[in-house]
Amino acid sequence: MSGQTVAADLSGHMLGLDEDEDLEVFTKNSSLADGSPMPNSPGSMVNQYRLEEDEEDQLGAYTKDIFVTVDNPESNVTAIETFIMYRVVTKTTRSEFDSSEYEVRRRYQDFLWLRSRLEENHPTLIVHPLPEKFVMKGMVERFNDDFIETRRKALHRFLNKISEHPILSYSQHFKVFLTAQDLVSQKKQGPGFLSRMGETVRAVANSVRGLRSRPEEFTVMQDYMENFSNKICSVDKVTQRIIKEQREYLDELKQYSPTYTQWAESEEELSQPLKAIASCVERCSKETEEQIHHLSEVLVPTLHEYVLCAETVKAVMRRRDNIQAEFEAKNEALVSRKVDQEALQEEVDGLADRVELANNALRGDWSRWQNGMRTDLRSAFISTAEKNVEHYEKDNAFIHSTAVSQTSFSVMRKSSMLLRSVWRLKM
Amino acid sequence: MSEGWNDALRMRPGSPPTSGKQKRMAEDGKDDSVATDDDSDLTAADGSLNNTMVEEGSTLLRRMEICVAEAEKRSGKNAVSMQETFTVYLIETRPMDAVAEGRNPAPDSLWRRYSEFELLRNYLIVTYPYIVVPPLPEKRAEFVWHKLSADNMDPDFVERRRVGLENFLLRVASHPVLSNDKILYHFLTEEHGWKEVVYETGFQAKADSRLRALSATFRVRNPDKRFMEMKHYSDELQSHTSQLLRARARVADRLYGVYKVHGNYGRVFSEWSAIEKEMGDGLQSAGHHMDAYAASIDDILEEEEHYADQLKEYLSYAEALRAVCRKHELAQFELEMASQDLISKKQQREELATGIVRTFSFKGMTNKLFGQEAPEQREAKLKLLEELITEGEETVKEKTVECEEHVERAWVDMQRFKEQKDKDLREALINYAVMQISMCKKGIQVWSNAKECFLKM
């Protein structure tokens, strides 16, 4: 892969002739399951290791040659506004890059710019979504530490997904984003606002017109995406609900342990076991807090990302439909009209090519995306299950050592069991 | 029949010996007229099975096996001729010697309802005011959390009540003083006419006056300090156990919510698995484990109710303890009043006899102003006073004995109660910890299984 030189600047809808080469490489790699999760979280690092162990042979052909991190959010205050700048560090061995290390500062708007460029240039590739512009529910302020951290992680994941993509990572815009000290002037280049507007209008017009015949495979894909979108939203909602219930449980636990401590004060013999139970309950509180934290930091962001992904894929499919619709419209015109046939023919041929290329691009990216989705969700669920096991194991051990390690207890247990068994004999 | 026993044992393994192998668990290991068997090891092995079970003489429980075996619904007309549904409980008894000899006779049995148990207990409280009388299971479901029914007819509530009633009988029948009571014996053996026998004791009148007296406010000059401390402790015990029970119920409610919401994962994973190829199996089986997780909370919390019941028993015990202390206050107060009365009568006699007025009195004033009364009148008055003083001295003697006896006997029983409480609650707490461990183990299993399923995704 690293040996390939890809024409990265694919502007407008004209996908270059070397696209075929790209696609060949692309499809070869799509089975390599390179949708590795964000190297950041321990859970996914472990899983990545596991993945690498299992699929070492297959992965042999693919080596990551560009590493991007997003960190160090800093507040920037100007006369007009306040915003956060993130540090983006790139380390690469790719020859397209003049240097092997870059460090730049980017704000959320810049990420938006990058993504919209990538989507424009590759309308039927699945470009990983960005975290949302505004926070839902309005519960968290824009500059709240948790919010910033969540966003930073999502931005980091976004750039990593792009850098791992066999086509997108070679995009000129991506390179500019990672390297240019002054992004503002770079942003001014490329198709302007008006041409983009024109695109949208055409797209809307075509979608209104409707599609003659969508290939079966894309209908299947669309149905799947509808269902997937529903399911992933449900899982997200259930998880949020669990967090809510856990928080309420935690609140009650915090009220519960003091009742044992207070009682212990008026007792002599019972003071010790009461205090022991109090400390067990306190421990349980701490563990529950960690559980909640893990859910919020690991499972929820991943689910949320795929909720957004689902929307992205649906949009990609709509764009593919539009491309086909445009071709069909022109083709119809060609068939019905008798004049300007030559010129129109050329256009129609071009559009037909475009449709084919768009379909191939989507097809290829689709299986890649599916593998990535599977890996990401799988690892998030595994991590959650592990965390829960850990929670119970720690609790178990603590209760054992604190409240149950008493010899008189084991004797009493024995006696009650004996009494019970004697009775059974009688009956 | 075994159900009742097993439940009672499960509920309080350390409480009055129940299996018919009643022994003196004293350190000297002396063994009276009770059959020996394999669990004689118990006392030998560990002297820590302490003296709370020492029974002087032979208590009822040593002579008779008792259990509350079943509960049944009945319908009938109540006192105001209205149709009502109520529950009756089957009390079964068997003579201990027959059991010990290996014969297996059919038990004698009779049915009693909760109100009859209440009557028995009221009788005991009035008749033995120096005893911390074991409490009955709660009249109405308290400290109820979400899923738990507050309905008295709910089968779970009835079952827990059955266990509680059995526990009450076992405690009473193994008590060194209470177990000898005839009314108790009748309660266990005579189904009909028992109520009449109880009322014939005339305890009801005593009960009413006791209730009035105990709820009155009065100032005692010299109460026994130990009893005041004990009363204070009983207040603390009541307050702490009820706070704990309330908090526990809320925790249970929330924990229930957490577990049940996971059931939604089960549903969604199952639906999701239908549209997936590679992930399908993993998701499907993970979903099953989520369902199992959600279902597991029901058993966990049901077991915890036993723990709550044990605490509730001591919440009620605290009240009984307080009543004994109040009775002391009352007895002491009556003694003080009687003494005071005697003193003032003696003073009056002195005044009359010597004509010297020590303290201001209206009579003294009028005497000064209008002249003293005739000698015959004075004689009559003096005579009356003498009689009253004699009576008063008798009263003071009686009251002193009453007070002293109460103090002595109550102190013994309060010590017995304290040891029993420490032992029972210690065990209840440890069992609670064991329950939590069991819950953790279940959690570990479910999530390990779920993880295996996720790995297959």
mmCIF file of N, CA, C and O in Angstrom, chain B residues 60-61 64 66 112 120 123-124 128 168-169 171-175 177-190 194 198:
data_model
loop_
_atom_site.group_PDB
_atom_site.id
_atom_site.type_symbol
_atom_site.label_atom_id
_atom_site.label_comp_id
_atom_site.label_asym_id
_atom_site.label_seq_id
_atom_site.Cartn_x
_atom_site.Cartn_y
_atom_site.Cartn_z
ATOM 1 N N LEU B 60 -40.564 -25.139 77.459
ATOM 2 C CA LEU B 60 -41.573 -25.800 76.658
ATOM 3 C C LEU B 60 -40.969 -26.423 75.410
ATOM 4 O O LEU B 60 -41.310 -27.532 75.005
ATOM 5 N N LEU B 61 -40.034 -25.675 74.819
ATOM 6 C CA LEU B 61 -39.488 -26.130 73.561
ATOM 7 C C LEU B 61 -38.698 -27.426 73.718
ATOM 8 O O LEU B 61 -38.512 -28.171 72.769
ATOM 9 N N MET B 64 -41.447 -30.071 73.535
ATOM 10 C CA MET B 64 -42.420 -30.071 72.454
ATOM 11 C C MET B 64 -41.832 -29.411 71.208
ATOM 12 O O MET B 64 -41.217 -28.369 71.295
ATOM 13 N N ILE B 66 -42.397 -27.392 67.883
ATOM 14 C CA ILE B 66 -43.439 -26.467 67.428
ATOM 15 C C ILE B 66 -43.073 -25.951 66.043
ATOM 16 O O ILE B 66 -41.918 -25.625 65.787
ATOM 17 N N ARG B 112 -54.695 -20.817 63.756
ATOM 18 C CA ARG B 112 -54.811 -19.537 64.457
ATOM 19 C C ARG B 112 -54.625 -18.412 63.452
ATOM 20 O O ARG B 112 -53.848 -18.523 62.519
ATOM 21 N N LEU B 120 -52.340 -13.166 72.332
ATOM 22 C CA LEU B 120 -51.384 -13.890 73.166
ATOM 23 C C LEU B 120 -50.262 -12.959 73.616
ATOM 24 O O LEU B 120 -49.894 -12.915 74.796
ATOM 25 N N TYR B 123 -51.302 -10.421 76.156
ATOM 26 C CA TYR B 123 -51.423 -11.078 77.454
ATOM 27 C C TYR B 123 -50.050 -11.217 78.116
ATOM 28 O O TYR B 123 -49.868 -10.914 79.302
ATOM 29 N N LEU B 124 -49.079 -11.669 77.343
ATOM 30 C CA LEU B 124 -47.733 -11.878 77.879
ATOM 31 C C LEU B 124 -47.099 -10.575 78.353
ATOM 32 O O LEU B 124 -46.470 -10.510 79.409
ATOM 33 N N TYR B 128 -46.123 -10.280 82.202
ATOM 34 C CA TYR B 128 -44.690 -10.317 82.506
ATOM 35 C C TYR B 128 -44.047 -8.992 82.124
ATOM 36 O O TYR B 128 -43.269 -8.923 81.162
ATOM 37 N N PHE B 168 -41.616 -16.314 66.325
ATOM 38 C CA PHE B 168 -42.173 -15.782 67.576
ATOM 39 C C PHE B 168 -42.448 -16.919 68.559
ATOM 40 O O PHE B 168 -42.034 -16.864 69.724
ATOM 41 N N LEU B 169 -43.109 -17.962 68.084
ATOM 42 C CA LEU B 169 -43.447 -19.080 68.974
ATOM 43 C C LEU B 169 -42.191 -19.755 69.504
ATOM 44 O O LEU B 169 -42.115 -20.104 70.686
ATOM 45 N N ARG B 171 -39.255 -18.463 69.943
ATOM 46 C CA ARG B 171 -38.586 -17.600 70.929
ATOM 47 C C ARG B 171 -39.314 -17.648 72.254
ATOM 48 O O ARG B 171 -38.693 -17.762 73.324
ATOM 49 N N VAL B 172 -40.636 -17.572 72.194
ATOM 50 C CA VAL B 172 -41.415 -17.582 73.435
ATOM 51 C C VAL B 172 -41.265 -18.929 74.135
ATOM 52 O O VAL B 172 -41.064 -18.992 75.363
ATOM 53 N N ALA B 173 -41.355 -19.993 73.363
ATOM 54 C CA ALA B 173 -41.335 -21.330 73.961
ATOM 55 C C ALA B 173 -39.963 -21.716 74.482
ATOM 56 O O ALA B 173 -39.838 -22.689 75.217
ATOM 57 N N SER B 174 -38.940 -20.983 74.090
ATOM 58 C CA SER B 174 -37.620 -21.315 74.626
ATOM 59 C C SER B 174 -37.180 -20.297 75.676
ATOM 60 O O SER B 174 -36.073 -20.358 76.185
ATOM 61 N N HIS B 175 -38.063 -19.373 76.004
ATOM 62 C CA HIS B 175 -37.712 -18.365 77.013
ATOM 63 C C HIS B 175 -37.831 -18.963 78.414
ATOM 64 O O HIS B 175 -38.841 -19.605 78.720
ATOM 65 N N VAL B 177 -38.654 -17.886 81.238
ATOM 66 C CA VAL B 177 -39.822 -17.509 82.042
ATOM 67 C C VAL B 177 -41.116 -17.723 81.264
ATOM 68 O O VAL B 177 -42.040 -18.406 81.717
ATOM 69 N N LEU B 178 -41.166 -17.146 80.056
ATOM 70 C CA LEU B 178 -42.409 -17.163 79.287
ATOM 71 C C LEU B 178 -42.861 -18.572 78.927
ATOM 72 O O LEU B 178 -44.066 -18.853 78.813
ATOM 73 N N SER B 179 -41.898 -19.459 78.742
ATOM 74 C CA SER B 179 -42.265 -20.776 78.228
ATOM 75 C C SER B 179 -43.115 -21.566 79.219
ATOM 76 O O SER B 179 -43.774 -22.530 78.837
ATOM 77 N N ASN B 180 -43.097 -21.165 80.493
ATOM 78 C CA ASN B 180 -43.868 -21.902 81.492
ATOM 79 C C ASN B 180 -45.310 -21.457 81.586
ATOM 80 O O ASN B 180 -46.082 -22.008 82.361
ATOM 81 N N ASP B 181 -45.656 -20.474 80.831
ATOM 82 C CA ASP B 181 -46.991 -19.913 80.956
ATOM 83 C C ASP B 181 -48.075 -20.869 80.450
ATOM 84 O O ASP B 181 -47.961 -21.467 79.376
ATOM 85 N N LYS B 182 -49.151 -20.974 81.244
ATOM 86 C CA LYS B 182 -50.243 -21.898 80.899
ATOM 87 C C LYS B 182 -51.014 -21.443 79.680
ATOM 88 O O LYS B 182 -51.436 -22.244 78.853
ATOM 89 N N ILE B 183 -51.210 -20.140 79.610
ATOM 90 C CA ILE B 183 -51.974 -19.608 78.482
ATOM 91 C C ILE B 183 -51.254 -19.913 77.164
ATOM 92 O O ILE B 183 -51.879 -20.242 76.149
ATOM 93 N N LEU B 184 -49.921 -19.802 77.210
ATOM 94 C CA LEU B 184 -49.135 -20.134 76.021
ATOM 95 C C LEU B 184 -49.386 -21.580 75.633
ATOM 96 O O LEU B 184 -49.622 -21.919 74.478
ATOM 97 N N TYR B 185 -49.361 -22.444 76.630
ATOM 98 C CA TYR B 185 -49.563 -23.867 76.379
ATOM 99 C C TYR B 185 -50.941 -24.124 75.756
ATOM 100 O O TYR B 185 -51.070 -24.875 74.795
ATOM 101 N N HIS B 186 -51.935 -23.427 76.301
ATOM 102 C CA HIS B 186 -53.286 -23.563 75.741
ATOM 103 C C HIS B 186 -53.349 -23.086 74.305
ATOM 104 O O HIS B 186 -54.001 -23.680 73.469
ATOM 105 N N PHE B 187 -52.643 -21.977 74.073
ATOM 106 C CA PHE B 187 -52.627 -21.411 72.728
ATOM 107 C C PHE B 187 -52.160 -22.446 71.714
ATOM 108 O O PHE B 187 -52.662 -22.528 70.585
ATOM 109 N N LEU B 188 -51.163 -23.238 72.157
ATOM 110 C CA LEU B 188 -50.572 -24.191 71.229
ATOM 111 C C LEU B 188 -51.372 -25.487 71.120
ATOM 112 O O LEU B 188 -51.188 -26.256 70.172
ATOM 113 N N THR B 189 -52.226 -25.726 72.117
ATOM 114 C CA THR B 189 -52.855 -27.049 72.143
ATOM 115 C C THR B 189 -54.375 -27.045 72.073
ATOM 116 O O THR B 189 -54.969 -28.020 71.635
ATOM 117 N N GLU B 190 -55.043 -25.972 72.512
ATOM 118 C CA GLU B 190 -56.500 -25.937 72.510
ATOM 119 C C GLU B 190 -57.009 -24.941 71.487
ATOM 120 O O GLU B 190 -56.894 -23.733 71.672
ATOM 121 N N TRP B 194 -59.936 -20.967 73.595
ATOM 122 C CA TRP B 194 -58.716 -20.360 74.136
ATOM 123 C C TRP B 194 -58.942 -18.897 74.488
ATOM 124 O O TRP B 194 -58.509 -18.417 75.525
ATOM 125 N N VAL B 198 -58.252 -16.763 78.005
ATOM 126 C CA VAL B 198 -57.386 -15.589 78.126
ATOM 127 C C VAL B 198 -58.128 -14.438 78.793
ATOM 128 O O VAL B 198 -57.639 -13.820 79.719
#
